[in-house]
XYZ file of N, CA and C in Angstrom:
585
model
N 170.704 -74.311 40.031
C 170.605 -73.254 39.044
C 171.571 -73.429 37.880
N 172.716 -74.046 38.098
C 173.611 -74.222 36.967
C 173.006 -75.160 35.932
N 172.015 -75.973 36.307
C 171.424 -76.886 35.355
C 170.577 -76.157 34.318
N 169.978 -75.100 34.664
C 169.102 -74.387 33.734
C 169.841 -73.869 32.510
N 171.017 -73.280 32.642
C 171.688 -72.839 31.435
C 172.117 -74.007 30.563
N 172.443 -75.144 31.208
C 172.823 -76.307 30.420
C 171.640 -76.807 29.618
N 170.453 -76.814 30.219
C 169.263 -77.263 29.510
C 168.986 -76.374 28.302
N 169.131 -75.106 28.491
C 168.887 -74.193 27.388
C 169.863 -74.464 26.256
N 171.107 -74.762 26.606
C 172.110 -75.044 25.586
C 171.784 -76.345 24.867
N 171.294 -77.341 25.634
C 170.959 -78.619 25.035
C 169.773 -78.452 24.082
N 168.794 -77.680 24.492
C 167.621 -77.472 23.636
C 168.014 -76.765 22.352
N 168.939 -75.871 22.425
C 169.369 -75.158 21.236
C 170.069 -76.112 20.289
N 170.820 -77.081 20.860
C 171.515 -78.028 20.026
C 170.555 -79.011 19.383
N 169.507 -79.393 20.100
C 168.546 -80.370 19.608
C 167.615 -79.746 18.576
N 167.179 -78.530 18.767
C 166.208 -77.877 17.899
C 166.877 -77.483 16.603
N 166.382 -78.020 15.472
C 167.000 -77.633 14.204
C 166.684 -76.189 13.876
N 167.595 -75.602 13.232
C 167.397 -74.196 12.851
C 166.554 -74.135 11.597
N 165.730 -73.178 11.596
C 164.898 -72.969 10.403
C 165.712 -72.238 9.364
N 165.479 -72.635 8.169
C 166.182 -72.049 7.063
C 165.559 -70.712 6.726
N 166.327 -69.726 6.557
C 165.864 -68.400 6.184
C 165.465 -68.437 4.717
N 164.315 -67.905 4.367
C 163.925 -67.904 2.956
C 164.845 -67.016 2.154
N 165.121 -67.469 0.954
C 165.969 -66.688 0.090
C 165.163 -65.531 -0.468
N 165.799 -64.418 -0.667
C 165.048 -63.276 -1.184
C 164.556 -63.558 -2.595
N 163.282 -63.353 -2.775
C 162.662 -63.530 -4.075
C 162.024 -62.230 -4.484
N 161.380 -62.277 -5.645
C 160.686 -61.079 -6.089
C 159.555 -60.804 -5.114
N 159.409 -59.583 -4.849
C 158.344 -59.196 -3.892
C 156.993 -59.530 -4.502
N 156.228 -60.259 -3.746
C 154.878 -60.588 -4.192
C 153.900 -59.658 -3.495
N 152.885 -59.209 -4.247
C 151.922 -58.313 -3.598
C 151.170 -59.070 -2.510
N 151.046 -58.399 -1.433
C 150.325 -59.005 -0.318
C 148.843 -59.047 -0.644
N 148.276 -60.123 -0.292
C 146.829 -60.240 -0.486
C 146.124 -59.719 0.756
N 145.370 -58.717 0.522
C 144.612 -58.154 1.644
C 143.297 -58.897 1.755
N 143.131 -59.456 2.859
C 141.855 -60.116 3.089
C 140.898 -59.098 3.690
N 139.815 -58.934 2.990
C 138.819 -58.005 3.505
C 137.939 -58.763 4.482
N 137.998 -58.306 5.671
C 137.173 -58.943 6.683
C 135.805 -58.269 6.684
N 134.773 -59.066 6.853
C 133.438 -58.449 6.863
C 133.314 -57.482 8.032
N 132.716 -56.346 7.716
C 132.507 -55.333 8.744
C 131.343 -55.756 9.630
N 131.473 -55.563 10.924
C 130.341 -55.906 11.791
C 129.186 -54.943 11.511
N 127.971 -55.426 11.668
C 126.829 -54.535 11.415
C 126.841 -53.385 12.405
N 126.299 -52.231 11.982
C 126.276 -51.091 12.900
C 125.392 -51.425 14.098
N 125.745 -50.880 15.248
C 124.924 -51.182 16.436
C 123.509 -50.647 16.243
N 122.523 -51.338 16.785
C 121.145 -50.856 16.637
C 120.995 -49.507 17.316
N 120.152 -48.707 16.737
C 119.933 -47.362 17.269
C 119.257 -47.460 18.626
N 119.764 -46.696 19.513
C 119.169 -46.681 20.849
C 118.045 -45.667 20.955
N 117.893 -44.836 19.932
C 116.858 -43.806 19.981
C 115.494 -44.431 19.735
N 114.547 -44.032 20.507
C 113.177 -44.501 20.341
C 112.485 -43.622 19.303
N 111.566 -44.184 18.507
C 110.845 -43.346 17.544
C 109.990 -42.317 18.273
N 109.894 -41.151 17.659
C 109.136 -40.060 18.259
C 107.643 -40.309 18.097
N 106.899 -40.113 19.154
C 105.445 -40.241 19.092
C 104.875 -38.989 18.447
N 103.762 -39.115 17.689
C 103.171 -37.922 17.086
C 102.638 -36.994 18.178
N 102.585 -35.695 17.895
C 102.078 -34.764 18.909
C 100.604 -35.055 19.188
N 100.158 -34.718 20.400
C 98.751 -34.979 20.728
C 97.838 -34.092 19.893
N 96.592 -34.538 19.665
C 95.670 -33.709 18.887
C 95.352 -32.427 19.628
N 94.980 -31.361 18.901
C 94.704 -30.088 19.551
C 93.478 -30.215 20.451
N 93.542 -29.479 21.546
C 92.419 -29.469 22.485
C 91.342 -28.526 21.948
N 90.062 -28.912 22.075
C 89.010 -28.006 21.628
C 89.010 -26.753 22.486
N 88.694 -25.649 21.861
C 88.679 -24.386 22.579
C 87.439 -24.302 23.444
N 87.640 -23.829 24.665
C 86.510 -23.656 25.571
C 85.734 -22.408 25.155
N 84.409 -22.463 25.201
C 83.645 -21.279 24.836
C 83.826 -20.191 25.882
N 83.681 -18.945 25.453
C 83.752 -17.825 26.372
C 82.559 -17.884 27.317
N 82.754 -17.580 28.615
C 81.641 -17.651 29.552
C 80.494 -16.719 29.179
N 80.795 -15.635 28.478
C 79.747 -14.688 28.101
C 78.894 -15.174 26.940
N 79.407 -16.123 26.169
C 78.670 -16.634 25.014
C 77.625 -17.640 25.468
N 76.433 -17.497 24.935
C 75.391 -18.489 25.210
C 75.419 -19.486 24.068
N 75.432 -20.750 24.452
C 75.510 -21.769 23.426
C 74.307 -22.686 23.539
N 73.724 -22.960 22.415
C 72.596 -23.855 22.355
C 73.081 -25.261 22.740
N 72.398 -25.962 23.676
C 72.856 -27.295 24.062
C 72.906 -28.262 22.883
N 72.058 -28.050 21.884
C 72.089 -28.954 20.736
C 73.352 -28.761 19.908
N 74.043 -27.622 20.111
C 75.268 -27.370 19.359
C 76.400 -28.263 19.845
N 76.353 -28.704 21.082
C 77.412 -29.531 21.621
C 77.231 -30.982 21.181
N 75.998 -31.420 21.080
C 75.724 -32.791 20.669
C 75.876 -32.878 19.157
N 76.748 -33.763 18.730
C 76.958 -33.929 17.291
C 77.318 -35.370 17.044
N 76.393 -36.093 16.491
C 76.617 -37.514 16.277
C 76.818 -37.844 14.802
N 77.509 -36.967 14.084
C 77.742 -37.202 12.661
C 78.569 -38.455 12.418
N 79.334 -38.905 13.428
C 80.119 -40.119 13.257
C 79.224 -41.314 12.950
N 78.002 -41.295 13.478
C 77.101 -42.416 13.250
C 76.628 -42.472 11.811
N 76.603 -41.326 11.138
C 76.122 -41.296 9.760
C 77.097 -41.950 8.794
N 78.358 -41.611 8.926
C 79.368 -42.103 7.998
C 80.561 -42.611 8.776
N 80.630 -43.906 9.019
C 81.744 -44.422 9.820
C 83.099 -44.233 9.165
N 83.160 -44.152 7.861
C 84.445 -43.986 7.173
C 84.738 -42.531 6.829
N 84.084 -41.614 7.517
C 84.268 -40.195 7.223
C 85.703 -39.781 7.509
N 86.205 -38.868 6.708
C 87.558 -38.372 6.907
C 87.565 -37.478 8.137
N 88.555 -37.695 8.966
C 88.731 -36.841 10.128
C 89.994 -36.026 9.884
N 89.902 -34.717 10.048
C 91.099 -33.909 9.800
C 92.155 -34.165 10.867
N 93.392 -34.199 10.446
C 94.507 -34.366 11.363
C 95.488 -33.234 11.105
N 95.773 -32.497 12.140
C 96.691 -31.378 11.967
C 98.131 -31.860 11.839
N 98.416 -33.047 12.360
C 99.799 -33.499 12.337
C 100.218 -34.159 11.036
N 99.307 -34.359 10.096
C 99.712 -34.998 8.846
C 100.040 -33.986 7.746
N 99.960 -32.712 8.055
C 100.366 -31.686 7.108
C 99.310 -31.265 6.101
N 98.123 -31.857 6.134
C 97.110 -31.474 5.162
C 96.361 -30.218 5.588
N 96.275 -29.954 6.871
C 95.590 -28.760 7.357
C 96.561 -27.860 8.097
N 96.343 -26.554 7.936
C 97.133 -25.601 8.702
C 96.473 -25.411 10.063
N 97.230 -25.042 11.074
C 96.638 -24.824 12.393
C 95.547 -23.759 12.357
N 94.537 -23.948 13.186
C 93.372 -23.070 13.213
C 93.763 -21.604 13.418
N 94.638 -21.333 14.389
C 95.054 -19.951 14.664
C 95.733 -19.298 13.471
N 96.548 -20.054 12.780
C 97.233 -19.540 11.594
C 96.215 -19.244 10.487
N 95.205 -20.090 10.346
C 94.182 -19.888 9.318
C 93.376 -18.616 9.613
N 93.098 -18.372 10.879
C 92.359 -17.159 11.270
C 93.174 -15.915 10.929
N 94.483 -15.958 11.176
C 95.350 -14.816 10.858
C 95.385 -14.592 9.348
N 95.384 -15.675 8.573
C 95.434 -15.563 7.113
C 94.131 -15.004 6.529
N 93.015 -15.171 7.242
C 91.704 -14.725 6.752
C 91.034 -13.825 7.798
N 91.516 -12.594 7.944
C 90.972 -11.705 8.976
C 89.582 -11.166 8.639
N 89.232 -11.130 7.380
C 87.937 -10.582 6.954
C 86.943 -11.715 6.732
N 85.650 -11.403 6.753
C 84.662 -12.448 6.438
C 84.883 -13.002 5.034
N 84.569 -14.274 4.881
C 84.715 -14.942 3.590
C 83.334 -15.349 3.088
N 83.227 -15.555 1.791
C 81.974 -16.028 1.221
C 82.144 -17.493 0.856
N 81.185 -18.305 1.316
C 81.171 -19.715 0.953
C 79.820 -20.037 0.326
N 79.740 -21.141 -0.342
C 78.489 -21.589 -0.940
C 78.067 -22.888 -0.269
N 76.797 -22.960 0.120
C 76.260 -24.175 0.710
C 75.390 -24.836 -0.349
N 75.791 -26.022 -0.765
C 75.041 -26.782 -1.757
C 74.051 -27.675 -1.002
N 72.769 -27.462 -1.232
C 71.724 -28.190 -0.514
C 71.429 -29.499 -1.255
N 71.636 -30.604 -0.576
C 71.426 -31.936 -1.155
C 70.298 -32.641 -0.400
N 69.088 -32.099 -0.527
C 67.950 -32.674 0.192
C 66.931 -33.317 -0.744
N 67.208 -33.344 -2.022
C 66.327 -34.016 -2.966
C 65.276 -33.111 -3.585
N 64.445 -33.716 -4.428
C 63.430 -32.972 -5.194
C 62.339 -32.400 -4.301
N 62.037 -33.074 -3.190
C 60.997 -32.568 -2.290
C 61.397 -31.210 -1.707
N 62.679 -31.051 -1.405
C 63.151 -29.777 -0.864
C 63.038 -28.686 -1.925
N 63.399 -29.026 -3.155
C 63.302 -28.055 -4.237
C 61.839 -27.642 -4.442
N 60.934 -28.624 -4.396
C 59.499 -28.344 -4.544
C 58.978 -27.498 -3.388
N 59.603 -27.623 -2.208
C 59.180 -26.848 -1.042
C 59.785 -25.446 -1.044
N 60.527 -25.111 -2.083
C 61.076 -23.760 -2.189
C 62.438 -23.592 -1.536
N 63.098 -24.682 -1.186
C 64.434 -24.590 -0.600
C 65.428 -24.394 -1.747
N 66.276 -23.350 -1.664
C 67.228 -23.103 -2.752
C 68.274 -24.217 -2.846
N 68.764 -24.425 -4.054
C 69.793 -25.449 -4.272
C 71.160 -24.987 -3.776
N 71.397 -23.670 -3.809
C 72.660 -23.075 -3.344
C 72.315 -21.928 -2.402
N 72.976 -21.902 -1.237
C 72.784 -20.810 -0.282
C 74.150 -20.153 -0.071
N 74.305 -18.899 -0.526
C 75.580 -18.202 -0.281
C 75.596 -17.649 1.150
N 76.736 -17.763 1.808
C 76.907 -17.216 3.159
C 78.195 -16.417 3.211
N 78.156 -15.314 3.935
C 79.362 -14.531 4.188
C 79.569 -14.533 5.692
N 80.681 -15.100 6.122
C 80.944 -15.204 7.554
C 82.434 -15.285 7.827
N 82.792 -15.128 9.086
C 84.189 -15.166 9.487
C 84.614 -16.610 9.694
N 85.888 -16.911 9.468
C 86.372 -18.278 9.629
C 86.353 -18.727 11.097
N 86.191 -17.778 12.023
C 86.067 -18.145 13.444
C 84.682 -18.692 13.764
N 83.746 -18.583 12.840
C 82.379 -19.051 13.057
C 82.384 -20.558 13.273
N 81.643 -20.999 14.299
C 81.586 -22.439 14.551
C 80.604 -23.103 13.591
N 80.760 -24.390 13.439
C 79.865 -25.166 12.578
C 78.447 -25.100 13.139
N 78.312 -25.116 14.452
C 76.987 -25.015 15.074
C 76.308 -23.708 14.671
N 77.068 -22.611 14.648
C 76.495 -21.314 14.241
C 76.087 -21.329 12.769
N 76.863 -21.988 11.930
C 76.511 -22.095 10.505
C 75.186 -22.864 10.377
N 75.052 -23.954 11.131
C 73.818 -24.742 11.086
C 72.614 -23.907 11.566
N 72.842 -23.073 12.577
C 71.757 -22.197 13.066
C 71.319 -21.223 11.973
N 72.288 -20.737 11.180
C 71.950 -19.826 10.078
C 71.176 -20.552 8.976
N 71.529 -21.818 8.755
C 70.918 -22.572 7.660
C 69.567 -23.195 8.025
N 69.355 -23.506 9.278
C 68.137 -24.219 9.694
C 66.847 -23.538 9.230
N 66.688 -22.211 9.391
C 65.432 -21.591 8.933
C 65.270 -21.644 7.407
N 66.393 -21.687 6.685
C 66.321 -21.665 5.222
C 65.982 -23.024 4.629
N 66.169 -24.100 5.421
C 65.841 -25.438 4.922
C 64.689 -26.083 5.714
N 64.071 -25.305 6.585
C 62.997 -25.857 7.424
C 61.788 -26.311 6.596
N 61.537 -25.693 5.449
C 60.406 -26.101 4.600
C 60.556 -27.547 4.109
N 61.786 -28.042 4.104
C 62.030 -29.420 3.675
C 61.954 -30.382 4.862
N 61.530 -29.867 6.013
C 61.411 -30.710 7.199
C 62.746 -31.012 7.858
N 63.720 -30.153 7.667
C 65.046 -30.357 8.244
C 65.279 -29.279 9.298
N 65.598 -29.711 10.515
C 65.906 -28.748 11.571
C 67.407 -28.796 11.895
N 67.812 -28.027 12.891
C 69.222 -27.922 13.271
C 69.853 -29.294 13.488
N 69.179 -30.150 14.251
C 69.753 -31.452 14.604
C 69.826 -32.415 13.423
N 69.109 -32.146 12.356
C 69.099 -33.051 11.200
C 70.066 -32.609 10.107
N 70.758 -31.492 10.302
C 71.683 -30.982 9.286
C 73.059 -31.609 9.455
N 73.596 -32.086 8.346
C 74.977 -32.572 8.301
C 75.700 -31.738 7.252
N 76.837 -31.167 7.635
C 77.642 -30.365 6.713
C 78.946 -31.091 6.407
N 79.333 -31.027 5.133
C 80.523 -31.739 4.663
C 81.251 -30.865 3.658
N 82.584 -30.783 3.771
C 83.339 -30.012 2.784
C 83.379 -30.786 1.477
N 83.146 -30.092 0.391
C 83.125 -30.755 -0.908
C 84.534 -31.131 -1.364
N 85.493 -30.278 -1.092
C 86.850 -30.510 -1.604
C 87.575 -31.632 -0.875
N 87.445 -31.700 0.436
C 88.204 -32.694 1.207
C 87.343 -33.830 1.737
N 86.030 -33.632 1.799
C 85.143 -34.677 2.305
C 85.045 -34.742 3.810
N 85.591 -33.738 4.525
C 85.500 -33.728 5.980
C 84.067 -33.438 6.417
N 83.580 -34.214 7.367
C 82.285 -33.915 7.976
C 82.553 -32.912 9.089
N 81.835 -31.800 9.070
C 82.092 -30.706 10.002
C 81.381 -30.956 11.327
N 82.115 -30.839 12.414
C 81.603 -31.065 13.763
C 81.192 -29.747 14.400
N 80.086 -29.767 15.118
C 79.502 -28.557 15.699
C 80.470 -27.681 16.491
N 81.276 -28.213 17.395
C 82.101 -27.315 18.224
C 83.279 -26.688 17.486
N 83.647 -27.207 16.331
C 84.821 -26.692 15.613
C 84.466 -25.465 14.775
N 85.485 -24.665 14.493
C 85.280 -23.481 13.652
C 85.559 -23.839 12.190
N 85.173 -22.942 11.306
C 85.492 -23.131 9.887
C 87.007 -23.084 9.669
N 87.704 -22.296 10.497
C 89.165 -22.213 10.392
C 89.812 -23.555 10.729
N 89.241 -24.301 11.642
C 89.778 -25.615 12.003
C 89.850 -26.518 10.776
N 88.835 -26.414 9.900
C 88.781 -27.228 8.680
C 89.403 -26.519 7.473
N 90.027 -25.345 7.695
C 90.670 -24.561 6.634
C 89.698 -24.213 5.513
N 88.474 -23.829 5.869
C 87.491 -23.403 4.869
C 87.947 -22.055 4.327
N 88.042 -21.953 3.013
C 88.573 -20.764 2.350
C 87.475 -20.069 1.558
N 87.735 -18.830 1.125
C 86.748 -18.124 0.309
C 86.393 -18.936 -0.941
N 85.101 -19.024 -1.222
C 84.629 -19.724 -2.405
C 84.440 -21.222 -2.230
N 84.836 -21.770 -1.069
C 84.645 -23.212 -0.843
C 83.167 -23.565 -0.845
N 82.886 -24.804 -1.240
C 81.516 -25.315 -1.253
C 81.357 -26.287 -0.086
N 80.317 -26.043 0.705
C 79.965 -26.922 1.814
C 78.669 -27.616 1.430
N 78.636 -28.934 1.524
C 77.428 -29.687 1.180
C 76.553 -29.843 2.419
N 75.258 -29.620 2.240
C 74.289 -29.800 3.319
C 73.498 -31.069 3.021
N 73.498 -31.984 3.963
C 72.781 -33.253 3.832
C 71.861 -33.425 5.030
N 70.886 -34.303 4.879
C 70.040 -34.683 6.003
C 70.739 -35.870 6.688
N 70.880 -35.761 8.023
C 71.466 -36.873 8.765
C 70.542 -38.073 8.646
N 71.136 -39.237 8.555
C 70.344 -40.472 8.528
C 69.904 -40.794 9.945
N 68.692 -41.301 10.056
C 68.196 -41.714 11.353
C 68.920 -42.984 11.767
N 69.200 -43.131 13.036
C 69.849 -44.342 13.513
C 68.954 -45.536 13.250
N 69.550 -46.596 12.747
C 68.824 -47.824 12.487
C 68.143 -47.857 11.136
N 68.287 -46.795 10.336
C 67.631 -46.773 9.023
C 68.595 -47.057 7.884
N 69.707 -47.652 8.157
C 70.715 -47.919 7.122
C 70.382 -49.129 6.345
């Protein structure tokens, strides 16, 4: 053990001393800006859009025409606009019904051509009805008025003029936010395979 202190003394003698720097004018320190690491990726998953509203079940006391449930308007216009409640363009059906408690008047523009006009079918049919009225019920009201043109319930296609939505039989006018004074276009459905 006595050798260890001697070694330390020898090393001190062998190792040259560093010269202390003389005091000079203070120089500004250069701050090196180190790049900041990127923020950690977000662990939150994107929110999925809410599911589409479920169609309302008919009341058991209501009798519904079976043809009212069948609606193949999608076949007529594949690029037809479909209303989406989650994109903010339409108000919810229940809210629309509350906003329009009284019957509203709408205009149905008949687009069946010159033959329909010659058969005595009016070009405009005014209707007064509640926004809870289903599209199928509207078609039932219109069918006798356009029957002279050879158009029956199943051949009627209704489309909103302002938004271009094709109206589906089970939905109500409130679902499509039909308002007082709106124009609904009546067209003849195209036969499958006649495009």
